[in-house]
Short mmCIF file of C-alpha atoms in Angstrom, two decimals:
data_model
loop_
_atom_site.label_atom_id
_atom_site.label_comp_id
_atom_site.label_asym_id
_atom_site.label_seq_id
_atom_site.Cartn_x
_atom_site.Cartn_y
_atom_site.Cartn_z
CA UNK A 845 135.25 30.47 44.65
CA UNK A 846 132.96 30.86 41.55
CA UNK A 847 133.87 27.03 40.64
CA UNK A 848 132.78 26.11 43.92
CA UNK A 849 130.03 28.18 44.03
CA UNK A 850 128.62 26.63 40.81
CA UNK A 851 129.23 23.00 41.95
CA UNK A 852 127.18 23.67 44.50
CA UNK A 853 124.53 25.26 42.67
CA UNK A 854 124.66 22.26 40.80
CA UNK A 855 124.38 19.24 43.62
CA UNK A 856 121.90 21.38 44.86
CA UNK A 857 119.59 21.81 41.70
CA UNK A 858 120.15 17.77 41.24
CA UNK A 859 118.85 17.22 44.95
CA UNK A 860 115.93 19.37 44.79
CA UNK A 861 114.96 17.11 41.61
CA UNK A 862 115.48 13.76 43.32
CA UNK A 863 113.45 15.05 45.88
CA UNK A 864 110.65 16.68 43.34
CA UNK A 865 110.34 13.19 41.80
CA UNK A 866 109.57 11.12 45.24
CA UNK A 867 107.27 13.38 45.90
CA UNK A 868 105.36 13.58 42.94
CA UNK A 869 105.57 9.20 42.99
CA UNK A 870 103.95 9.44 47.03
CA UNK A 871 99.99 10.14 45.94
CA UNK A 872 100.30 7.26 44.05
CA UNK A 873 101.55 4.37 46.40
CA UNK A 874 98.35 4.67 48.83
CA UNK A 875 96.13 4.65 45.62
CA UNK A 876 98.17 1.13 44.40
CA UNK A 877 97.89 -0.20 48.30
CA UNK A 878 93.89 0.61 47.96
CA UNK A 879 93.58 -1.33 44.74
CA UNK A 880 95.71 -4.29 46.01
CA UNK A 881 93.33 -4.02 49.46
CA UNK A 882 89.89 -4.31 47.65
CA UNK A 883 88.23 -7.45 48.99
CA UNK A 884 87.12 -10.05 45.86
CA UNK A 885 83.30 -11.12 46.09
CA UNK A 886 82.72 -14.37 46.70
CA UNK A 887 79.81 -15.67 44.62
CA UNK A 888 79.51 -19.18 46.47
CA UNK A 889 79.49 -17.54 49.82
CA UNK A 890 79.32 -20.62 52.59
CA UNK A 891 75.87 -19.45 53.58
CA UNK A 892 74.45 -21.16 50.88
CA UNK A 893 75.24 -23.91 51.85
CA UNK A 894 73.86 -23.47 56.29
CA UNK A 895 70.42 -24.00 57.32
CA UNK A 896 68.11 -22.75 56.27
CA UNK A 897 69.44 -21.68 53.44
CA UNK A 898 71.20 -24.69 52.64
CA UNK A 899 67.17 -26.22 52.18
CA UNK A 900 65.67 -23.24 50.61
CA UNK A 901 68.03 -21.35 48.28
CA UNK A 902 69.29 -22.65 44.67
CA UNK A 903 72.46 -21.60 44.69
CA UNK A 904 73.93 -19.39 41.38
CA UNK A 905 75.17 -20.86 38.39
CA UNK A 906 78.96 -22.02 38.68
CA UNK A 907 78.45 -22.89 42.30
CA UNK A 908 78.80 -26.78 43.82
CA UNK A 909 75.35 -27.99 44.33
CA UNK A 910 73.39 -27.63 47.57
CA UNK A 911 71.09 -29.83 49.07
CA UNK A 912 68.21 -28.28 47.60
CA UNK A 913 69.75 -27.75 44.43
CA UNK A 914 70.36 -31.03 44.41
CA UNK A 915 67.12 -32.34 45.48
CA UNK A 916 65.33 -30.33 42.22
CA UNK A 917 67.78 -31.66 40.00
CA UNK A 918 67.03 -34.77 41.08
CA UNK A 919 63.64 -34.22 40.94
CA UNK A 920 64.40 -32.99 37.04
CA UNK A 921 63.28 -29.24 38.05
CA UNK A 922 67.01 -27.74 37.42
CA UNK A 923 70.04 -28.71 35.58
CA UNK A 924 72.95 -28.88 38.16
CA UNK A 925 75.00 -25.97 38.69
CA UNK A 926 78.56 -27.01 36.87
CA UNK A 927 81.34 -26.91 39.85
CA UNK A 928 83.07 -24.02 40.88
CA UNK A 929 85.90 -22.26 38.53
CA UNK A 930 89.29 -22.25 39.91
CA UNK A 931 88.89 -18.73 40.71
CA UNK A 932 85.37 -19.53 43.11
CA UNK A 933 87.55 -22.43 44.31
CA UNK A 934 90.52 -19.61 45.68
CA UNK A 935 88.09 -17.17 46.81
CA UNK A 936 87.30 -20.56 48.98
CA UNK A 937 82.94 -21.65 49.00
CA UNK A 938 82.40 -21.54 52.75
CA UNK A 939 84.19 -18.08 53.54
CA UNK A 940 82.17 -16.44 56.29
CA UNK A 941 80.33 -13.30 55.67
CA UNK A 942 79.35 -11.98 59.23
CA UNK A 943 75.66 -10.31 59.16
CA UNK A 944 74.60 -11.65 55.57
CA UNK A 945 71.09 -12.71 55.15
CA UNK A 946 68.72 -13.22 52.93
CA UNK A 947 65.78 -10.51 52.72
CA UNK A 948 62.24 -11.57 53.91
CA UNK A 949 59.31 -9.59 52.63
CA UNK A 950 56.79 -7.12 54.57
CA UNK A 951 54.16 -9.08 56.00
CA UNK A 952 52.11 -6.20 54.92
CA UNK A 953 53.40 -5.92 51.26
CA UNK A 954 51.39 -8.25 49.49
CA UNK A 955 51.76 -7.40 45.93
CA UNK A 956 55.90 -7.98 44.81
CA UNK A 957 56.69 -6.82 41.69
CA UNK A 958 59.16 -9.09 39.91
CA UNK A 959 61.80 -8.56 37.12
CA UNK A 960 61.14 -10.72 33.73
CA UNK A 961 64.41 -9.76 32.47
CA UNK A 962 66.55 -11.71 35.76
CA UNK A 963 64.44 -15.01 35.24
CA UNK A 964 66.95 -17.99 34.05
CA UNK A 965 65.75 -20.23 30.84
CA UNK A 966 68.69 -22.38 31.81
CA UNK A 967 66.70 -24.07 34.68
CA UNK A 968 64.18 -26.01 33.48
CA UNK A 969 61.29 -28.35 34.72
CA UNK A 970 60.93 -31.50 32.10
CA UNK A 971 57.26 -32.06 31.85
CA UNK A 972 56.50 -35.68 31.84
CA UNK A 973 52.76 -35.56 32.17
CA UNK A 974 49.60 -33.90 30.96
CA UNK A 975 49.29 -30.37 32.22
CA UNK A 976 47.61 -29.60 35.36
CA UNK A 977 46.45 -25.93 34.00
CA UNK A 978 46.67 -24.31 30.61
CA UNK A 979 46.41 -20.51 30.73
CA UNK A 980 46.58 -17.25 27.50
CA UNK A 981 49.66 -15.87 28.19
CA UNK A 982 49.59 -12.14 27.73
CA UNK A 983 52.67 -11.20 25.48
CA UNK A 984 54.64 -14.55 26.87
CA UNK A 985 54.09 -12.62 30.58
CA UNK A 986 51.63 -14.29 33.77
CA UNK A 987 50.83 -13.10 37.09
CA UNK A 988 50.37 -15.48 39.28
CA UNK A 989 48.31 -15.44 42.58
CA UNK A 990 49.24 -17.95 45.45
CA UNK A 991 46.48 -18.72 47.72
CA UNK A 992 47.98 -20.50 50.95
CA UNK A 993 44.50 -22.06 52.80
CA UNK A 994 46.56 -24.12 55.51
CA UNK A 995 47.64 -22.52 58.71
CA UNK A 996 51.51 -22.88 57.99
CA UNK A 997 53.60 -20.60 56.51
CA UNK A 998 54.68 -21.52 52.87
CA UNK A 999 58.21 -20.65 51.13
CA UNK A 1000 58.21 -19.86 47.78
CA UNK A 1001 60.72 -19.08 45.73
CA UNK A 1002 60.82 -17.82 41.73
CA UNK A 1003 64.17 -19.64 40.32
CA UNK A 1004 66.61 -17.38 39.15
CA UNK A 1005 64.72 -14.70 40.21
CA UNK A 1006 64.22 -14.30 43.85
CA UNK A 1007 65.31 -14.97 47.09
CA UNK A 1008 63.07 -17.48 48.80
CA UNK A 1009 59.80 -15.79 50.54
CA UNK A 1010 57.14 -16.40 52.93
CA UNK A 1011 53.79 -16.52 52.48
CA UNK A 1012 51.75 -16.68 55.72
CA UNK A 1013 48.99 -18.97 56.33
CA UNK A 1014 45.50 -18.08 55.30
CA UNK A 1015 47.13 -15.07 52.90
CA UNK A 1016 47.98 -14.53 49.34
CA UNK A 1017 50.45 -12.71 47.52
CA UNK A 1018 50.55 -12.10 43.72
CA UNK A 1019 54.13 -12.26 41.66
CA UNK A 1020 53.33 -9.99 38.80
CA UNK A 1021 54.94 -9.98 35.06
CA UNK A 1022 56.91 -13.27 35.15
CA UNK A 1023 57.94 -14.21 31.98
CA UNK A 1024 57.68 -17.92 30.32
CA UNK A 1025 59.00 -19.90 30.69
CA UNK A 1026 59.05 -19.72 34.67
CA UNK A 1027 59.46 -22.12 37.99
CA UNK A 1028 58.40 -21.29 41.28
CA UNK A 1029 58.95 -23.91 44.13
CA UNK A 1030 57.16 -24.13 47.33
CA UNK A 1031 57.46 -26.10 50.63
CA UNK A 1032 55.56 -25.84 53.68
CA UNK A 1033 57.73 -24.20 56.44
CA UNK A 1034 56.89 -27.26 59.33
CA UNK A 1035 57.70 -29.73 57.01
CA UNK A 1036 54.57 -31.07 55.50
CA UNK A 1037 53.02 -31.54 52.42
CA UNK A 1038 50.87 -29.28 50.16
CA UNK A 1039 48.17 -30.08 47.75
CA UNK A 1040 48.69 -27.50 44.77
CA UNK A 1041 45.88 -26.59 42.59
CA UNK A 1042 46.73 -24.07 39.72
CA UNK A 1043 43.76 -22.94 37.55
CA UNK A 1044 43.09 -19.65 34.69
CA UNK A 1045 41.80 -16.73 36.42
CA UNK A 1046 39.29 -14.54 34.71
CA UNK A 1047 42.01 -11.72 33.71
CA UNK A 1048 43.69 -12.71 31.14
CA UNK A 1049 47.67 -14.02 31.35
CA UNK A 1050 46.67 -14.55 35.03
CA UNK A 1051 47.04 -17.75 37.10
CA UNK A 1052 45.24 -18.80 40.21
CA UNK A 1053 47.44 -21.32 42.40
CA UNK A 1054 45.87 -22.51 45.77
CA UNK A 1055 47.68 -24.83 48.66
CA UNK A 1056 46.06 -26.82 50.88
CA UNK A 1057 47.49 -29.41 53.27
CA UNK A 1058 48.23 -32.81 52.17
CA UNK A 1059 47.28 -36.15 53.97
CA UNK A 1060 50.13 -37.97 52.75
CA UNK A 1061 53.48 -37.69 50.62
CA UNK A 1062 52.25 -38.72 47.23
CA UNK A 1063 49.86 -35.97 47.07
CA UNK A 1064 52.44 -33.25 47.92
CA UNK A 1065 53.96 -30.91 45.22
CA UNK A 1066 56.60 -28.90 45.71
CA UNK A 1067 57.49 -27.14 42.31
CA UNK A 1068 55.70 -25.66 39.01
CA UNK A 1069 56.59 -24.66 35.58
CA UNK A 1070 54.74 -22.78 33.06
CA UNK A 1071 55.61 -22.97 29.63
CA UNK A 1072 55.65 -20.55 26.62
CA UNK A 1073 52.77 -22.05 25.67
CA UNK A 1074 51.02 -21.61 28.69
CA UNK A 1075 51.17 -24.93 29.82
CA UNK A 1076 51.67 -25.40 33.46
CA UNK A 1077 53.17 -28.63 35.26
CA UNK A 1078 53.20 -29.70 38.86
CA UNK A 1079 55.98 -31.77 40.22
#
């Protein structure tokens, strides 16, 4: 009896380990299962490339080219976007993402303060003329005031900085501490052209650009860049 007693106390004491051991290894499996579940961003979401977005947003570095990124580069505002890694191309560039979109600003909220740190150097406007307006920077940082005189809405957009924004008709706004060098784009939001007219305010590192409606294509602009040097070209 005492042998069998002890083999018994034995299969026992090996069960009760075998079972200690699976349950010690259960927290662990849902915690593995949540990591595998975690959804990847996708930094070339499709929306970038729908109306209107597909018109008005430059899409991130790394990204295939949309049409307006394309039109700018054309227009030798930006350097295209190199294509997509393999990893973008798995995540897939057109995978839905229900109930994304873009921010608009408060009509009300007229002064936006801007991050100089987020601005991209890698897209750049080539200057190929005389400057249209040369302004004192104020420690390589501008403010600049957009005057819209038409009676159509205006988006404008500060390249790798913001999201593209609307400016009402007969309103300003003011995008404060942008640092050179900087491009903002603009397009009327019916589809017609804009006379642009930048000019030196009396504060220094300030910058006064006004839009006014354009009679005819040639005389429509629909991107700036200010330089380092304070230098600022229309295009």
């Amino acid at each position: 009896m005492n042998m069998k007693s002890q083999n018994f106390r034995k299969s026992a004491e090996l069960f009760g380990a075998i079972c200690g051991g699976l349950l010690m290894s259960l927290p662990a499996i849902p915690q593995v299962l949540a990591q595998e579940s975690i959804p990847k961003i996708n930094p070339c979401p499709r929306i970038f490339y729908e109306e209107p977005h597909n018109n008005q947003v430059v899409v991130p570095q790394g990204c295939p080219p949309n049409a307006l990124t394309e039109r700018l580069a054309a227009q030798g505002l930006l350097r295209v976007p190199a294509t997509s890694s393999q990893e973008q191309t798995r995540l897939g560039v057109g995978t839905p993402e229900p109930g994304v979109r873009l921010p608009r600003p408060n009509p009300g909220d007229q002064t936006q303060q801007l991050s100089p740190g987020a601005i991209s150097t890698d897209q750049q406007l080539q200057p190929r003329q005389t400057p249209s307006a040369t302004i004192a920077l104020t420690n390589g940082m501008v403010n600049v005031r957009l005057v819209n005189e038409t009676a159509a809405n205006v988006t404008f957009q500060v390249i790798g900085d913001t999201a593209p924004r609307s400016l009402q008709g007969k309103s300003d706004v003011t995008l404060q501490n942008l640092k050179a060098p900087v491009t903002v784009t603009f397009e009327r939001e019916d589809g017609g052209q804009l006379i642009v007219t930048p000019q030196g305010s009396s504060e220094p590192g300030s910058l006064e650009v006004t839009f006014k409606e354009a009679t005819n294509a040639t005389q429509g602009r629909s991107a700036m860049r200010i330089e380092r040097n304070g230098s600022v070209f229309l295009n």
